[in-house]
JSON list of C-alpha atoms in Angstrom, two decimals:
[
{"chain": "A", "resi": 1, "resn": "UNK", "atom": "CA", "xyz": [3.18, 12.71, -8.19]},
{"chain": "A", "resi": 2, "resn": "UNK", "atom": "CA", "xyz": [3.09, 9.19, -9.59]},
{"chain": "A", "resi": 3, "resn": "UNK", "atom": "CA", "xyz": [-0.01, 7.00, -9.61]},
{"chain": "A", "resi": 4, "resn": "UNK", "atom": "CA", "xyz": [0.23, 3.58, -8.02]},
{"chain": "A", "resi": 5, "resn": "UNK", "atom": "CA", "xyz": [0.63, 2.00, -11.46]},
{"chain": "A", "resi": 6, "resn": "UNK", "atom": "CA", "xyz": [3.38, 4.45, -12.37]},
{"chain": "A", "resi": 7, "resn": "UNK", "atom": "CA", "xyz": [5.18, 3.81, -9.08]},
{"chain": "A", "resi": 8, "resn": "UNK", "atom": "CA", "xyz": [5.07, 0.08, -9.81]},
{"chain": "A", "resi": 9, "resn": "UNK", "atom": "CA", "xyz": [6.47, 0.57, -13.32]},
{"chain": "A", "resi": 10, "resn": "UNK", "atom": "CA", "xyz": [9.32, 2.51, -11.69]},
{"chain": "A", "resi": 11, "resn": "UNK", "atom": "CA", "xyz": [10.00, -0.16, -9.05]},
{"chain": "A", "resi": 12, "resn": "UNK", "atom": "CA", "xyz": [9.44, -3.31, -11.09]},
{"chain": "A", "resi": 13, "resn": "UNK", "atom": "CA", "xyz": [12.80, -3.42, -12.94]},
{"chain": "A", "resi": 14, "resn": "UNK", "atom": "CA", "xyz": [14.56, -3.61, -9.56]},
{"chain": "A", "resi": 15, "resn": "UNK", "atom": "CA", "xyz": [12.39, -6.33, -8.00]},
{"chain": "A", "resi": 16, "resn": "UNK", "atom": "CA", "xyz": [14.03, -9.73, -7.46]},
{"chain": "A", "resi": 17, "resn": "UNK", "atom": "CA", "xyz": [11.63, -12.59, -8.22]},
{"chain": "A", "resi": 18, "resn": "UNK", "atom": "CA", "xyz": [12.18, -16.00, -6.62]},
{"chain": "A", "resi": 19, "resn": "UNK", "atom": "CA", "xyz": [9.86, -18.99, -6.80]},
{"chain": "A", "resi": 20, "resn": "UNK", "atom": "CA", "xyz": [8.90, -22.34, -8.27]},
{"chain": "A", "resi": 21, "resn": "UNK", "atom": "CA", "xyz": [9.70, -22.70, -11.96]},
{"chain": "A", "resi": 22, "resn": "UNK", "atom": "CA", "xyz": [6.17, -22.89, -13.26]},
{"chain": "A", "resi": 23, "resn": "UNK", "atom": "CA", "xyz": [3.50, -20.47, -14.40]},
{"chain": "A", "resi": 24, "resn": "UNK", "atom": "CA", "xyz": [0.62, -21.52, -12.17]},
{"chain": "A", "resi": 25, "resn": "UNK", "atom": "CA", "xyz": [-0.95, -18.81, -10.00]},
{"chain": "A", "resi": 26, "resn": "UNK", "atom": "CA", "xyz": [0.64, -19.15, -6.57]},
{"chain": "A", "resi": 27, "resn": "UNK", "atom": "CA", "xyz": [0.46, -17.17, -3.33]},
{"chain": "A", "resi": 28, "resn": "UNK", "atom": "CA", "xyz": [3.06, -14.42, -3.21]},
{"chain": "A", "resi": 29, "resn": "UNK", "atom": "CA", "xyz": [5.04, -12.80, -0.42]},
{"chain": "A", "resi": 30, "resn": "UNK", "atom": "CA", "xyz": [6.47, -9.30, -0.87]},
{"chain": "A", "resi": 31, "resn": "UNK", "atom": "CA", "xyz": [9.71, -8.66, 1.03]},
{"chain": "A", "resi": 32, "resn": "UNK", "atom": "CA", "xyz": [10.72, -5.14, 2.09]},
{"chain": "A", "resi": 33, "resn": "UNK", "atom": "CA", "xyz": [14.26, -4.48, 3.31]},
{"chain": "A", "resi": 34, "resn": "UNK", "atom": "CA", "xyz": [15.41, -2.44, 6.26]},
{"chain": "A", "resi": 35, "resn": "UNK", "atom": "CA", "xyz": [17.05, 0.98, 6.12]},
{"chain": "A", "resi": 36, "resn": "UNK", "atom": "CA", "xyz": [20.36, -0.61, 5.15]},
{"chain": "A", "resi": 37, "resn": "UNK", "atom": "CA", "xyz": [18.92, -1.78, 1.84]},
{"chain": "A", "resi": 38, "resn": "UNK", "atom": "CA", "xyz": [19.13, -5.10, 0.03]},
{"chain": "A", "resi": 39, "resn": "UNK", "atom": "CA", "xyz": [21.14, -7.50, 2.19]},
{"chain": "A", "resi": 40, "resn": "UNK", "atom": "CA", "xyz": [22.13, -11.14, 1.97]},
{"chain": "A", "resi": 41, "resn": "UNK", "atom": "CA", "xyz": [19.51, -12.48, 4.39]},
{"chain": "A", "resi": 42, "resn": "UNK", "atom": "CA", "xyz": [16.54, -11.56, 2.17]},
{"chain": "A", "resi": 43, "resn": "UNK", "atom": "CA", "xyz": [17.24, -14.18, -0.56]},
{"chain": "A", "resi": 44, "resn": "UNK", "atom": "CA", "xyz": [17.31, -16.81, 2.20]},
{"chain": "A", "resi": 45, "resn": "UNK", "atom": "CA", "xyz": [13.80, -15.82, 3.26]},
{"chain": "A", "resi": 46, "resn": "UNK", "atom": "CA", "xyz": [12.74, -15.86, -0.40]},
{"chain": "A", "resi": 47, "resn": "UNK", "atom": "CA", "xyz": [14.04, -19.42, -0.70]},
{"chain": "A", "resi": 48, "resn": "UNK", "atom": "CA", "xyz": [12.12, -20.39, 2.45]},
{"chain": "A", "resi": 49, "resn": "UNK", "atom": "CA", "xyz": [8.99, -19.00, 0.79]},
{"chain": "A", "resi": 50, "resn": "UNK", "atom": "CA", "xyz": [9.71, -21.06, -2.32]},
{"chain": "A", "resi": 51, "resn": "UNK", "atom": "CA", "xyz": [10.04, -24.18, -0.17]},
{"chain": "A", "resi": 52, "resn": "UNK", "atom": "CA", "xyz": [6.53, -23.42, 1.13]},
{"chain": "A", "resi": 53, "resn": "UNK", "atom": "CA", "xyz": [5.22, -23.21, -2.44]},
{"chain": "A", "resi": 54, "resn": "UNK", "atom": "CA", "xyz": [5.05, -19.42, -2.59]},
{"chain": "A", "resi": 55, "resn": "UNK", "atom": "CA", "xyz": [6.52, -16.90, -5.00]},
{"chain": "A", "resi": 56, "resn": "UNK", "atom": "CA", "xyz": [8.67, -14.21, -3.41]},
{"chain": "A", "resi": 57, "resn": "UNK", "atom": "CA", "xyz": [9.27, -10.65, -4.60]},
{"chain": "A", "resi": 58, "resn": "UNK", "atom": "CA", "xyz": [12.11, -8.72, -2.96]},
{"chain": "A", "resi": 59, "resn": "UNK", "atom": "CA", "xyz": [11.35, -5.04, -3.50]},
{"chain": "A", "resi": 60, "resn": "UNK", "atom": "CA", "xyz": [14.34, -2.68, -3.67]},
{"chain": "A", "resi": 61, "resn": "UNK", "atom": "CA", "xyz": [13.23, 0.80, -2.63]},
{"chain": "A", "resi": 62, "resn": "UNK", "atom": "CA", "xyz": [16.67, 2.35, -3.17]},
{"chain": "A", "resi": 63, "resn": "UNK", "atom": "CA", "xyz": [17.84, 1.36, -6.66]},
{"chain": "A", "resi": 64, "resn": "UNK", "atom": "CA", "xyz": [15.03, 3.26, -8.45]},
{"chain": "A", "resi": 65, "resn": "UNK", "atom": "CA", "xyz": [15.93, 6.33, -6.41]},
{"chain": "A", "resi": 66, "resn": "UNK", "atom": "CA", "xyz": [19.62, 6.00, -7.27]},
{"chain": "A", "resi": 67, "resn": "UNK", "atom": "CA", "xyz": [20.60, 5.74, -3.61]},
{"chain": "A", "resi": 68, "resn": "UNK", "atom": "CA", "xyz": [23.76, 3.93, -2.52]},
{"chain": "A", "resi": 69, "resn": "UNK", "atom": "CA", "xyz": [24.14, 2.22, 0.84]},
{"chain": "A", "resi": 70, "resn": "UNK", "atom": "CA", "xyz": [26.39, 4.92, 2.32]},
{"chain": "A", "resi": 71, "resn": "UNK", "atom": "CA", "xyz": [23.77, 7.55, 1.54]},
{"chain": "A", "resi": 72, "resn": "UNK", "atom": "CA", "xyz": [20.88, 5.55, 3.01]},
{"chain": "A", "resi": 73, "resn": "UNK", "atom": "CA", "xyz": [22.79, 4.73, 6.20]},
{"chain": "A", "resi": 74, "resn": "UNK", "atom": "CA", "xyz": [23.35, 8.46, 6.70]},
{"chain": "A", "resi": 75, "resn": "UNK", "atom": "CA", "xyz": [19.84, 9.60, 5.78]},
{"chain": "A", "resi": 76, "resn": "UNK", "atom": "CA", "xyz": [17.15, 6.90, 5.88]},
{"chain": "A", "resi": 77, "resn": "UNK", "atom": "CA", "xyz": [18.56, 5.14, 8.95]},
{"chain": "A", "resi": 78, "resn": "UNK", "atom": "CA", "xyz": [18.71, 8.47, 10.77]},
{"chain": "A", "resi": 79, "resn": "UNK", "atom": "CA", "xyz": [15.18, 9.50, 9.82]},
{"chain": "A", "resi": 80, "resn": "UNK", "atom": "CA", "xyz": [16.22, 12.34, 7.54]},
{"chain": "A", "resi": 81, "resn": "UNK", "atom": "CA", "xyz": [14.79, 10.81, 4.35]},
{"chain": "A", "resi": 82, "resn": "UNK", "atom": "CA", "xyz": [12.10, 8.35, 3.25]},
{"chain": "A", "resi": 83, "resn": "UNK", "atom": "CA", "xyz": [10.26, 7.83, 6.50]},
{"chain": "A", "resi": 84, "resn": "UNK", "atom": "CA", "xyz": [7.90, 4.90, 6.75]},
{"chain": "A", "resi": 85, "resn": "UNK", "atom": "CA", "xyz": [4.79, 6.81, 5.74]},
{"chain": "A", "resi": 86, "resn": "UNK", "atom": "CA", "xyz": [6.58, 7.98, 2.58]},
{"chain": "A", "resi": 87, "resn": "UNK", "atom": "CA", "xyz": [7.87, 4.53, 1.66]},
{"chain": "A", "resi": 88, "resn": "UNK", "atom": "CA", "xyz": [4.39, 3.05, 2.12]},
{"chain": "A", "resi": 89, "resn": "UNK", "atom": "CA", "xyz": [3.66, 4.05, -1.47]},
{"chain": "A", "resi": 90, "resn": "UNK", "atom": "CA", "xyz": [6.21, 1.46, -2.60]},
{"chain": "A", "resi": 91, "resn": "UNK", "atom": "CA", "xyz": [4.25, -1.20, -0.73]},
{"chain": "A", "resi": 92, "resn": "UNK", "atom": "CA", "xyz": [0.95, -0.20, -2.30]},
{"chain": "A", "resi": 93, "resn": "UNK", "atom": "CA", "xyz": [2.55, -0.20, -5.74]},
{"chain": "A", "resi": 94, "resn": "UNK", "atom": "CA", "xyz": [4.05, -3.64, -5.17]},
{"chain": "A", "resi": 95, "resn": "UNK", "atom": "CA", "xyz": [0.71, -5.07, -4.02]},
{"chain": "A", "resi": 96, "resn": "UNK", "atom": "CA", "xyz": [-0.90, -3.59, -7.12]},
{"chain": "A", "resi": 97, "resn": "UNK", "atom": "CA", "xyz": [1.73, -4.89, -9.51]},
{"chain": "A", "resi": 98, "resn": "UNK", "atom": "CA", "xyz": [2.40, -8.33, -8.07]},
{"chain": "A", "resi": 99, "resn": "UNK", "atom": "CA", "xyz": [-1.27, -9.23, -7.58]},
{"chain": "A", "resi": 100, "resn": "UNK", "atom": "CA", "xyz": [-1.92, -8.56, -11.28]},
{"chain": "A", "resi": 101, "resn": "UNK", "atom": "CA", "xyz": [0.69, -11.06, -12.48]},
{"chain": "A", "resi": 102, "resn": "UNK", "atom": "CA", "xyz": [-0.75, -14.21, -14.11]},
{"chain": "A", "resi": 103, "resn": "UNK", "atom": "CA", "xyz": [1.60, -16.42, -12.06]},
{"chain": "A", "resi": 104, "resn": "UNK", "atom": "CA", "xyz": [0.32, -14.97, -8.77]},
{"chain": "A", "resi": 105, "resn": "UNK", "atom": "CA", "xyz": [-2.85, -15.73, -6.83]},
{"chain": "A", "resi": 106, "resn": "UNK", "atom": "CA", "xyz": [-3.76, -12.17, -5.90]},
{"chain": "A", "resi": 107, "resn": "UNK", "atom": "CA", "xyz": [-6.25, -13.39, -3.30]},
{"chain": "A", "resi": 108, "resn": "UNK", "atom": "CA", "xyz": [-3.41, -14.78, -1.15]},
{"chain": "A", "resi": 109, "resn": "UNK", "atom": "CA", "xyz": [-0.62, -12.32, -0.51]},
{"chain": "A", "resi": 110, "resn": "UNK", "atom": "CA", "xyz": [1.73, -11.85, 2.41]},
{"chain": "A", "resi": 111, "resn": "UNK", "atom": "CA", "xyz": [3.85, -8.83, 3.30]},
{"chain": "A", "resi": 112, "resn": "UNK", "atom": "CA", "xyz": [7.18, -9.17, 5.07]},
{"chain": "A", "resi": 113, "resn": "UNK", "atom": "CA", "xyz": [9.09, -6.19, 6.38]},
{"chain": "A", "resi": 114, "resn": "UNK", "atom": "CA", "xyz": [12.35, -5.88, 8.29]},
{"chain": "A", "resi": 115, "resn": "UNK", "atom": "CA", "xyz": [12.92, -2.81, 10.51]},
{"chain": "A", "resi": 116, "resn": "UNK", "atom": "CA", "xyz": [12.22, 0.17, 8.22]},
{"chain": "A", "resi": 117, "resn": "UNK", "atom": "CA", "xyz": [10.23, -2.13, 5.93]},
{"chain": "A", "resi": 118, "resn": "UNK", "atom": "CA", "xyz": [8.05, -3.14, 8.86]},
{"chain": "A", "resi": 119, "resn": "UNK", "atom": "CA", "xyz": [7.53, 0.52, 9.73]},
{"chain": "A", "resi": 120, "resn": "UNK", "atom": "CA", "xyz": [6.36, 1.21, 6.18]},
{"chain": "A", "resi": 121, "resn": "UNK", "atom": "CA", "xyz": [3.98, -1.75, 6.40]},
{"chain": "A", "resi": 122, "resn": "UNK", "atom": "CA", "xyz": [2.42, -0.46, 9.59]},
{"chain": "A", "resi": 123, "resn": "UNK", "atom": "CA", "xyz": [2.03, 3.04, 8.13]},
{"chain": "A", "resi": 124, "resn": "UNK", "atom": "CA", "xyz": [0.33, 1.62, 5.04]},
{"chain": "A", "resi": 125, "resn": "UNK", "atom": "CA", "xyz": [-2.03, -0.46, 7.16]},
{"chain": "A", "resi": 126, "resn": "UNK", "atom": "CA", "xyz": [-3.01, 2.40, 9.46]},
{"chain": "A", "resi": 127, "resn": "UNK", "atom": "CA", "xyz": [-2.91, 5.47, 7.22]},
{"chain": "A", "resi": 128, "resn": "UNK", "atom": "CA", "xyz": [-5.80, 7.28, 5.59]},
{"chain": "A", "resi": 129, "resn": "UNK", "atom": "CA", "xyz": [-5.60, 6.49, 1.83]},
{"chain": "A", "resi": 130, "resn": "UNK", "atom": "CA", "xyz": [-6.61, 9.99, 0.78]},
{"chain": "A", "resi": 131, "resn": "UNK", "atom": "CA", "xyz": [-5.32, 11.26, -2.58]},
{"chain": "A", "resi": 132, "resn": "UNK", "atom": "CA", "xyz": [-1.62, 12.00, -2.29]},
{"chain": "A", "resi": 133, "resn": "UNK", "atom": "CA", "xyz": [-1.07, 9.95, 0.88]},
{"chain": "A", "resi": 134, "resn": "UNK", "atom": "CA", "xyz": [2.06, 7.78, 0.95]},
{"chain": "A", "resi": 135, "resn": "UNK", "atom": "CA", "xyz": [3.48, 9.76, -1.96]},
{"chain": "A", "resi": 136, "resn": "UNK", "atom": "CA", "xyz": [1.12, 8.34, -4.59]},
{"chain": "A", "resi": 137, "resn": "UNK", "atom": "CA", "xyz": [-1.82, 10.02, -6.28]},
{"chain": "A", "resi": 138, "resn": "UNK", "atom": "CA", "xyz": [-4.37, 7.24, -5.82]},
{"chain": "A", "resi": 139, "resn": "UNK", "atom": "CA", "xyz": [-3.61, 5.08, -2.75]},
{"chain": "A", "resi": 140, "resn": "UNK", "atom": "CA", "xyz": [-7.26, 4.09, -2.28]},
{"chain": "A", "resi": 141, "resn": "UNK", "atom": "CA", "xyz": [-7.19, 2.29, -5.63]},
{"chain": "A", "resi": 142, "resn": "UNK", "atom": "CA", "xyz": [-5.23, -0.60, -4.11]},
{"chain": "A", "resi": 143, "resn": "UNK", "atom": "CA", "xyz": [-7.36, -3.42, -2.71]},
{"chain": "A", "resi": 144, "resn": "UNK", "atom": "CA", "xyz": [-5.80, -4.85, 0.46]},
{"chain": "A", "resi": 145, "resn": "UNK", "atom": "CA", "xyz": [-8.26, -7.71, 0.84]},
{"chain": "A", "resi": 146, "resn": "UNK", "atom": "CA", "xyz": [-5.83, -10.17, -0.74]},
{"chain": "A", "resi": 147, "resn": "UNK", "atom": "CA", "xyz": [-3.25, -9.51, 1.98]},
{"chain": "A", "resi": 148, "resn": "UNK", "atom": "CA", "xyz": [-3.75, -12.44, 4.30]},
{"chain": "A", "resi": 149, "resn": "UNK", "atom": "CA", "xyz": [-0.56, -12.32, 6.37]},
{"chain": "A", "resi": 150, "resn": "UNK", "atom": "CA", "xyz": [2.06, -9.85, 7.60]},
{"chain": "A", "resi": 151, "resn": "UNK", "atom": "CA", "xyz": [5.53, -10.72, 8.92]},
{"chain": "A", "resi": 152, "resn": "UNK", "atom": "CA", "xyz": [6.88, -7.85, 11.05]},
{"chain": "A", "resi": 153, "resn": "UNK", "atom": "CA", "xyz": [10.56, -8.44, 11.81]},
{"chain": "A", "resi": 154, "resn": "UNK", "atom": "CA", "xyz": [11.76, -6.05, 14.53]},
{"chain": "A", "resi": 155, "resn": "UNK", "atom": "CA", "xyz": [9.83, -3.15, 12.94]},
{"chain": "A", "resi": 156, "resn": "UNK", "atom": "CA", "xyz": [10.88, 0.38, 13.75]},
{"chain": "A", "resi": 157, "resn": "UNK", "atom": "CA", "xyz": [8.38, 1.72, 16.31]},
{"chain": "A", "resi": 158, "resn": "UNK", "atom": "CA", "xyz": [10.44, 4.58, 17.68]},
{"chain": "A", "resi": 159, "resn": "UNK", "atom": "CA", "xyz": [9.79, 8.34, 17.95]},
{"chain": "A", "resi": 160, "resn": "UNK", "atom": "CA", "xyz": [9.37, 8.95, 14.20]},
{"chain": "A", "resi": 161, "resn": "UNK", "atom": "CA", "xyz": [6.73, 6.21, 13.95]},
{"chain": "A", "resi": 162, "resn": "UNK", "atom": "CA", "xyz": [3.98, 8.64, 14.91]},
{"chain": "A", "resi": 163, "resn": "UNK", "atom": "CA", "xyz": [1.16, 6.27, 13.92]},
{"chain": "A", "resi": 164, "resn": "UNK", "atom": "CA", "xyz": [2.42, 3.13, 15.65]},
{"chain": "A", "resi": 165, "resn": "UNK", "atom": "CA", "xyz": [-0.63, 3.12, 17.94]},
{"chain": "A", "resi": 166, "resn": "UNK", "atom": "CA", "xyz": [-3.15, 3.93, 15.21]},
{"chain": "A", "resi": 167, "resn": "UNK", "atom": "CA", "xyz": [-5.57, 1.06, 14.42]},
{"chain": "A", "resi": 168, "resn": "UNK", "atom": "CA", "xyz": [-5.07, -0.72, 11.14]},
{"chain": "A", "resi": 169, "resn": "UNK", "atom": "CA", "xyz": [-7.66, -0.40, 8.36]},
{"chain": "A", "resi": 170, "resn": "UNK", "atom": "CA", "xyz": [-6.92, -3.97, 7.21]},
{"chain": "A", "resi": 171, "resn": "UNK", "atom": "CA", "xyz": [-6.10, -6.68, 9.74]},
{"chain": "A", "resi": 172, "resn": "UNK", "atom": "CA", "xyz": [-4.43, -9.82, 8.36]},
{"chain": "A", "resi": 173, "resn": "UNK", "atom": "CA", "xyz": [-2.76, -12.54, 10.38]},
{"chain": "A", "resi": 174, "resn": "UNK", "atom": "CA", "xyz": [0.47, -11.18, 11.89]},
{"chain": "A", "resi": 175, "resn": "UNK", "atom": "CA", "xyz": [3.69, -12.64, 13.20]},
{"chain": "A", "resi": 176, "resn": "UNK", "atom": "CA", "xyz": [5.46, -9.92, 15.17]},
{"chain": "A", "resi": 177, "resn": "UNK", "atom": "CA", "xyz": [9.14, -10.62, 15.80]},
{"chain": "A", "resi": 178, "resn": "UNK", "atom": "CA", "xyz": [10.75, -8.57, 18.57]},
{"chain": "A", "resi": 179, "resn": "UNK", "atom": "CA", "xyz": [14.47, -8.79, 19.36]},
{"chain": "A", "resi": 180, "resn": "UNK", "atom": "CA", "xyz": [15.11, -9.02, 23.09]},
{"chain": "A", "resi": 181, "resn": "UNK", "atom": "CA", "xyz": [18.25, -6.84, 22.85]},
{"chain": "A", "resi": 182, "resn": "UNK", "atom": "CA", "xyz": [16.92, -4.41, 20.23]},
{"chain": "A", "resi": 183, "resn": "UNK", "atom": "CA", "xyz": [18.56, -1.01, 20.75]},
{"chain": "A", "resi": 184, "resn": "UNK", "atom": "CA", "xyz": [15.64, 0.75, 19.03]},
{"chain": "A", "resi": 185, "resn": "UNK", "atom": "CA", "xyz": [12.79, -0.49, 21.22]},
{"chain": "A", "resi": 186, "resn": "UNK", "atom": "CA", "xyz": [12.01, -2.32, 24.42]},
{"chain": "A", "resi": 187, "resn": "UNK", "atom": "CA", "xyz": [10.05, -5.56, 24.46]},
{"chain": "A", "resi": 188, "resn": "UNK", "atom": "CA", "xyz": [7.41, -3.80, 26.54]},
{"chain": "A", "resi": 189, "resn": "UNK", "atom": "CA", "xyz": [6.96, -1.08, 23.91]},
{"chain": "A", "resi": 190, "resn": "UNK", "atom": "CA", "xyz": [6.69, -3.70, 21.17]},
{"chain": "A", "resi": 191, "resn": "UNK", "atom": "CA", "xyz": [4.11, -5.66, 23.13]},
{"chain": "A", "resi": 192, "resn": "UNK", "atom": "CA", "xyz": [1.97, -2.53, 23.55]},
{"chain": "A", "resi": 193, "resn": "UNK", "atom": "CA", "xyz": [2.03, -2.00, 19.79]},
{"chain": "A", "resi": 194, "resn": "UNK", "atom": "CA", "xyz": [1.27, -5.69, 19.17]},
{"chain": "A", "resi": 195, "resn": "UNK", "atom": "CA", "xyz": [-1.71, -5.46, 21.51]},
{"chain": "A", "resi": 196, "resn": "UNK", "atom": "CA", "xyz": [-3.05, -2.52, 19.53]},
{"chain": "A", "resi": 197, "resn": "UNK", "atom": "CA", "xyz": [-2.83, -4.55, 16.31]},
{"chain": "A", "resi": 198, "resn": "UNK", "atom": "CA", "xyz": [-4.52, -7.47, 18.02]},
{"chain": "A", "resi": 199, "resn": "UNK", "atom": "CA", "xyz": [-7.33, -5.23, 19.28]},
{"chain": "A", "resi": 200, "resn": "UNK", "atom": "CA", "xyz": [-8.22, -4.19, 15.75]},
{"chain": "A", "resi": 201, "resn": "UNK", "atom": "CA", "xyz": [-9.19, -7.78, 14.99]},
{"chain": "A", "resi": 202, "resn": "UNK", "atom": "CA", "xyz": [-5.94, -9.29, 13.75]},
{"chain": "A", "resi": 203, "resn": "UNK", "atom": "CA", "xyz": [-4.58, -12.62, 14.89]},
{"chain": "A", "resi": 204, "resn": "UNK", "atom": "CA", "xyz": [-1.14, -11.68, 16.21]},
{"chain": "A", "resi": 205, "resn": "UNK", "atom": "CA", "xyz": [1.55, -14.17, 17.17]},
{"chain": "A", "resi": 206, "resn": "UNK", "atom": "CA", "xyz": [4.38, -12.56, 19.15]},
{"chain": "A", "resi": 207, "resn": "UNK", "atom": "CA", "xyz": [7.89, -14.01, 19.10]},
{"chain": "A", "resi": 208, "resn": "UNK", "atom": "CA", "xyz": [10.59, -12.48, 21.28]},
{"chain": "A", "resi": 209, "resn": "UNK", "atom": "CA", "xyz": [13.87, -13.63, 19.74]},
{"chain": "A", "resi": 210, "resn": "UNK", "atom": "CA", "xyz": [16.89, -13.70, 22.04]},
{"chain": "A", "resi": 211, "resn": "UNK", "atom": "CA", "xyz": [19.08, -11.50, 19.87]},
{"chain": "A", "resi": 212, "resn": "UNK", "atom": "CA", "xyz": [19.78, -7.97, 18.71]},
{"chain": "A", "resi": 213, "resn": "UNK", "atom": "CA", "xyz": [18.14, -5.86, 16.05]},
{"chain": "A", "resi": 214, "resn": "UNK", "atom": "CA", "xyz": [18.96, -7.36, 12.62]},
{"chain": "A", "resi": 215, "resn": "UNK", "atom": "CA", "xyz": [20.28, -10.59, 14.17]},
{"chain": "A", "resi": 216, "resn": "UNK", "atom": "CA", "xyz": [19.46, -12.41, 10.91]},
{"chain": "A", "resi": 217, "resn": "UNK", "atom": "CA", "xyz": [21.58, -10.11, 8.74]},
{"chain": "A", "resi": 218, "resn": "UNK", "atom": "CA", "xyz": [25.07, -11.63, 8.24]},
{"chain": "A", "resi": 219, "resn": "UNK", "atom": "CA", "xyz": [27.00, -8.57, 9.40]},
{"chain": "A", "resi": 220, "resn": "UNK", "atom": "CA", "xyz": [27.98, -7.03, 12.71]},
{"chain": "A", "resi": 221, "resn": "UNK", "atom": "CA", "xyz": [27.43, -3.29, 12.91]},
{"chain": "A", "resi": 222, "resn": "UNK", "atom": "CA", "xyz": [27.44, -1.30, 16.15]},
{"chain": "A", "resi": 223, "resn": "UNK", "atom": "CA", "xyz": [25.08, -2.87, 18.68]},
{"chain": "A", "resi": 224, "resn": "UNK", "atom": "CA", "xyz": [23.77, -5.37, 16.09]},
{"chain": "A", "resi": 225, "resn": "UNK", "atom": "CA", "xyz": [25.18, -8.88, 16.12]},
{"chain": "A", "resi": 226, "resn": "UNK", "atom": "CA", "xyz": [24.50, -11.70, 13.68]},
{"chain": "A", "resi": 227, "resn": "UNK", "atom": "CA", "xyz": [23.23, -14.91, 15.29]},
{"chain": "A", "resi": 228, "resn": "UNK", "atom": "CA", "xyz": [23.39, -17.85, 12.84]},
{"chain": "A", "resi": 229, "resn": "UNK", "atom": "CA", "xyz": [21.36, -20.25, 15.02]},
{"chain": "A", "resi": 230, "resn": "UNK", "atom": "CA", "xyz": [18.64, -17.69, 15.68]},
{"chain": "A", "resi": 231, "resn": "UNK", "atom": "CA", "xyz": [18.58, -16.88, 11.97]},
{"chain": "A", "resi": 232, "resn": "UNK", "atom": "CA", "xyz": [17.83, -20.52, 11.18]},
{"chain": "A", "resi": 233, "resn": "UNK", "atom": "CA", "xyz": [14.98, -20.44, 13.69]},
{"chain": "A", "resi": 234, "resn": "UNK", "atom": "CA", "xyz": [13.63, -17.27, 12.10]},
{"chain": "A", "resi": 235, "resn": "UNK", "atom": "CA", "xyz": [13.72, -18.84, 8.65]},
{"chain": "A", "resi": 236, "resn": "UNK", "atom": "CA", "xyz": [11.90, -21.90, 9.99]},
{"chain": "A", "resi": 237, "resn": "UNK", "atom": "CA", "xyz": [9.21, -19.76, 11.55]},
{"chain": "A", "resi": 238, "resn": "UNK", "atom": "CA", "xyz": [8.86, -17.68, 8.38]},
{"chain": "A", "resi": 239, "resn": "UNK", "atom": "CA", "xyz": [8.29, -20.77, 6.26]},
{"chain": "A", "resi": 240, "resn": "UNK", "atom": "CA", "xyz": [5.83, -22.20, 8.79]},
{"chain": "A", "resi": 241, "resn": "UNK", "atom": "CA", "xyz": [3.99, -18.86, 8.91]},
{"chain": "A", "resi": 242, "resn": "UNK", "atom": "CA", "xyz": [3.50, -18.90, 5.14]},
{"chain": "A", "resi": 243, "resn": "UNK", "atom": "CA", "xyz": [2.48, -22.55, 5.20]},
{"chain": "A", "resi": 244, "resn": "UNK", "atom": "CA", "xyz": [-0.19, -21.76, 7.78]},
{"chain": "A", "resi": 245, "resn": "UNK", "atom": "CA", "xyz": [-1.41, -18.82, 5.67]},
{"chain": "A", "resi": 246, "resn": "UNK", "atom": "CA", "xyz": [-1.90, -21.01, 2.58]},
{"chain": "A", "resi": 247, "resn": "UNK", "atom": "CA", "xyz": [-1.95, -24.65, 3.69]},
{"chain": "A", "resi": 248, "resn": "UNK", "atom": "CA", "xyz": [-3.49, -26.07, 0.51]},
{"chain": "A", "resi": 249, "resn": "UNK", "atom": "CA", "xyz": [-0.95, -25.08, -2.14]}
]
């Protein structure tokens, strides 16, 4: 089993870094894709973060594992492989690695997760960091105090998300995006989960977007439909959320 530092060394070559072209320590947002992997909407969110003065790090959980999209659609998206509590080790490793960079202000980090990425975020926030948890040897070695904000974009909170109602051990400011026509959850279910997060002491802003799951991804797949106008609104809210989290950049 890898340590957090070893997991980061394994992930780092596949991380896409976007941000202002300088070397000053800036706030950083870590972006975690959904079960479909790296898709074209994530660089747009990274550019929105750059416009807010942040650095953005898009973390690819599949390339280090050698997994192609067809494989992940058949396994991760169906819950057969890499469930959220297993992927949470990638998040801990990314927090560890990114916060140590000289061009990052490790005291001001944000996490952003879409669908499966949001599930992994919630598992990391709520899980017991005992040795071996989340698939890493030393999860408790990662300090979460620098995580000031969490963007949860239509996170998976279905039957496999066993800990969705478990209180978080670290409670940053949250923007919880729920899709009105999400085929994986109801708005009511999402609001119950959001209330749990709020009750643990987090400031939670809820946004019910009038679209489907993955409305901001520029593809149409099954019940999911891309909505360009709603995507623009989501990008605007994402940038505003980061600006509010670090207004004095």
